[in-house]
Amino acid sequence: MSEAEAKLPKRVPRAGEDDLPLYVVWEITLRCDHACAHCGSRADKPRPNELTTQEMLEVADQLVAMGSREVTLIGGEAYLRPDVGTLITYLRDKGMRVTMQSGGLGLSERRCKRLVDAGLQAVGVSIDGPAVVHDVLRDRKGSYDLAIRALKNARAAGLVTASNMQINRLTRPYVRAHYETMQDLGVTGWRWQVTVPMGNAADRPEWLLQPWEILEVLDTMAELQEDALQRARDAGLPENRAMNVQAGNNIGYFGPHESILRSRPGQRGAHYQGCVSGRYTLGIESDGKVKGCPSLPTHPYVGGNVRDLPVERIWKESPELNFVQQRDRSELWGFCGECYYGDVCMAGCSWTSHCTVGRRGNQPYCYHRASTLQKRGVYEELRPVEKAAGLPYDYGRFELVEKPWPPPPSPEASSLIDEG
């Protein structure tokens, strides 16, 4: 038994013994050709001790044995690792679906072809609105044009294409215009995610949405999904062929649009069912650290390292990965502690709540919460009280201050861009 194995606490049986890491998000390098101003991992240079090719292939074997079905490769920029094609081919030969999430700066025609030849099946390109805001958030002039080019190159190479968008005070005014761009590019899915104060974004509190702004964001998002469905009908297509305007796991919850934004186009009835970290998802950092979700901050949520322990043992026995199965409603506090949906929602996205208010159990970015408070004549404001340390996947802390409705007008995005 290794020293790391000996230090693991005696196993507490998982509440869901049949849970499998069906979906794995694997950061294979922290090296990046961007250095985005809102990057949660503060990606730039590779970690000094990233897994070798052989170590990655051994981890791949373990994931296959555990029943994983899909791996999304991320960075930094995953395509910057010279052996990325080797890993993709190895995973595909084992029966895995392999996709990639990218900023798109270097997804040339040639690179897309090489990735397809290796076995890559789909790519998501992060585009945060038109150039006027995207290039600010990506901290690189011309980044928007290259990201658009990347989507076109990927589609031409035969990859399924999707895109995700950070929602914050810079991007919020541009979502309708950007929707038209996504329609023109023919992406299958367009995923919205609230910018979380992690990493570089924690250093830009003025960019973050305030909790009451989630009402307008979700109202707009639902309108755009309805428009996408109507466009499919007008084109004589079934609704399931419409672009999927999708709410990410950290945006919602349980407002009037819950079903349309959680269901696939043409369907209804889905709703948020709580954090799936360590239930169906697994995150691996490029130096071998394992978390239940790739977005979670490193320090509180690493259950072990693949160099010290088998992935399966980390998955089954590390409390840092098993908190979803072991917790109960006693974890909830603040508004969420009294919420009708608390037993199902459990305060929404663990990553967002922990990085915003310092611990799980109280979710500021919630439609039901903001609308309920509005009916009571109040709104909540986030105020920074603790700065982030300046490390990858770090976070600070905000406090929630309740004030009489109405809230002040949101600042013009141009004023925030000038500050950036």
PDB file of N, CA and C in Angstrom, residues 51 55 59 62 284-285 287-290 304-311 314:
ATOM      1  N   LEU A  51       1.549  15.374 -16.558  1.00  0.00           N
ATOM      2  CA  LEU A  51       1.643  13.945 -16.832  1.00  0.00           C
ATOM      3  C   LEU A  51       2.365  13.688 -18.154  1.00  0.00           C
ATOM      4  N   GLU A  55       1.938   8.164 -18.835  1.00  0.00           N
ATOM      5  CA  GLU A  55       1.052   8.296 -17.675  1.00  0.00           C
ATOM      6  C   GLU A  55      -0.377   8.587 -18.121  1.00  0.00           C
ATOM      7  N   VAL A  59      -3.794   6.344 -17.394  1.00  0.00           N
ATOM      8  CA  VAL A  59      -5.032   6.903 -16.839  1.00  0.00           C
ATOM      9  C   VAL A  59      -6.201   6.583 -17.770  1.00  0.00           C
ATOM     10  N   GLN A  62      -7.512   3.218 -17.133  1.00  0.00           N
ATOM     11  CA  GLN A  62      -8.304   3.163 -15.897  1.00  0.00           C
ATOM     12  C   GLN A  62      -9.703   3.725 -16.113  1.00  0.00           C
ATOM     13  N   ILE A 284      -9.816  16.005 -14.182  1.00  0.00           N
ATOM     14  CA  ILE A 284      -8.405  15.684 -13.978  1.00  0.00           C
ATOM     15  C   ILE A 284      -7.580  16.900 -14.378  1.00  0.00           C
ATOM     16  N   GLU A 285      -6.689  17.347 -13.496  1.00  0.00           N
ATOM     17  CA  GLU A 285      -5.782  18.440 -13.817  1.00  0.00           C
ATOM     18  C   GLU A 285      -4.509  17.876 -14.442  1.00  0.00           C
ATOM     19  N   ASP A 287      -1.441  17.894 -13.890  1.00  0.00           N
ATOM     20  CA  ASP A 287      -0.406  17.256 -13.076  1.00  0.00           C
ATOM     21  C   ASP A 287      -0.930  16.026 -12.338  1.00  0.00           C
ATOM     22  N   GLY A 288      -2.144  15.587 -12.692  1.00  0.00           N
ATOM     23  CA  GLY A 288      -2.674  14.338 -12.153  1.00  0.00           C
ATOM     24  C   GLY A 288      -3.635  14.475 -11.004  1.00  0.00           C
ATOM     25  N   LYS A 289      -3.912  15.677 -10.535  1.00  0.00           N
ATOM     26  CA  LYS A 289      -4.869  15.843  -9.443  1.00  0.00           C
ATOM     27  C   LYS A 289      -6.274  15.554  -9.942  1.00  0.00           C
ATOM     28  N   VAL A 290      -7.087  14.941  -9.074  1.00  0.00           N
ATOM     29  CA  VAL A 290      -8.430  14.495  -9.454  1.00  0.00           C
ATOM     30  C   VAL A 290      -9.477  15.200  -8.603  1.00  0.00           C
ATOM     31  N   GLY A 304      -7.123  13.301  -4.634  1.00  0.00           N
ATOM     32  CA  GLY A 304      -5.905  12.507  -4.759  1.00  0.00           C
ATOM     33  C   GLY A 304      -5.251  12.780  -6.090  1.00  0.00           C
ATOM     34  N   ASN A 305      -4.145  12.104  -6.332  1.00  0.00           N
ATOM     35  CA  ASN A 305      -3.390  12.272  -7.569  1.00  0.00           C
ATOM     36  C   ASN A 305      -3.193  10.913  -8.220  1.00  0.00           C
ATOM     37  N   VAL A 306      -3.327  10.864  -9.542  1.00  0.00           N
ATOM     38  CA  VAL A 306      -3.229   9.589 -10.259  1.00  0.00           C
ATOM     39  C   VAL A 306      -1.835   8.976 -10.146  1.00  0.00           C
ATOM     40  N   ARG A 307      -0.850   9.772  -9.760  1.00  0.00           N
ATOM     41  CA  ARG A 307       0.498   9.236  -9.562  1.00  0.00           C
ATOM     42  C   ARG A 307       0.618   8.482  -8.237  1.00  0.00           C
ATOM     43  N   ASP A 308      -0.320   8.734  -7.347  1.00  0.00           N
ATOM     44  CA  ASP A 308      -0.259   8.114  -6.029  1.00  0.00           C
ATOM     45  C   ASP A 308      -1.304   7.028  -5.814  1.00  0.00           C
ATOM     46  N   LEU A 309      -2.457   7.190  -6.466  1.00  0.00           N
ATOM     47  CA  LEU A 309      -3.588   6.303  -6.216  1.00  0.00           C
ATOM     48  C   LEU A 309      -4.263   5.932  -7.527  1.00  0.00           C
ATOM     49  N   PRO A 310      -4.845   4.750  -7.615  1.00  0.00           N
ATOM     50  CA  PRO A 310      -5.682   4.431  -8.774  1.00  0.00           C
ATOM     51  C   PRO A 310      -6.870   5.381  -8.841  1.00  0.00           C
ATOM     52  N   VAL A 311      -7.252   5.755 -10.060  1.00  0.00           N
ATOM     53  CA  VAL A 311      -8.380   6.681 -10.219  1.00  0.00           C
ATOM     54  C   VAL A 311      -9.635   6.114  -9.566  1.00  0.00           C
ATOM     55  N   ILE A 314      -9.683   6.781  -5.839  1.00  0.00           N
ATOM     56  CA  ILE A 314      -9.988   8.188  -5.562  1.00  0.00           C
ATOM     57  C   ILE A 314     -11.478   8.437  -5.733  1.00  0.00           C
TER      58      ILE A 314
END
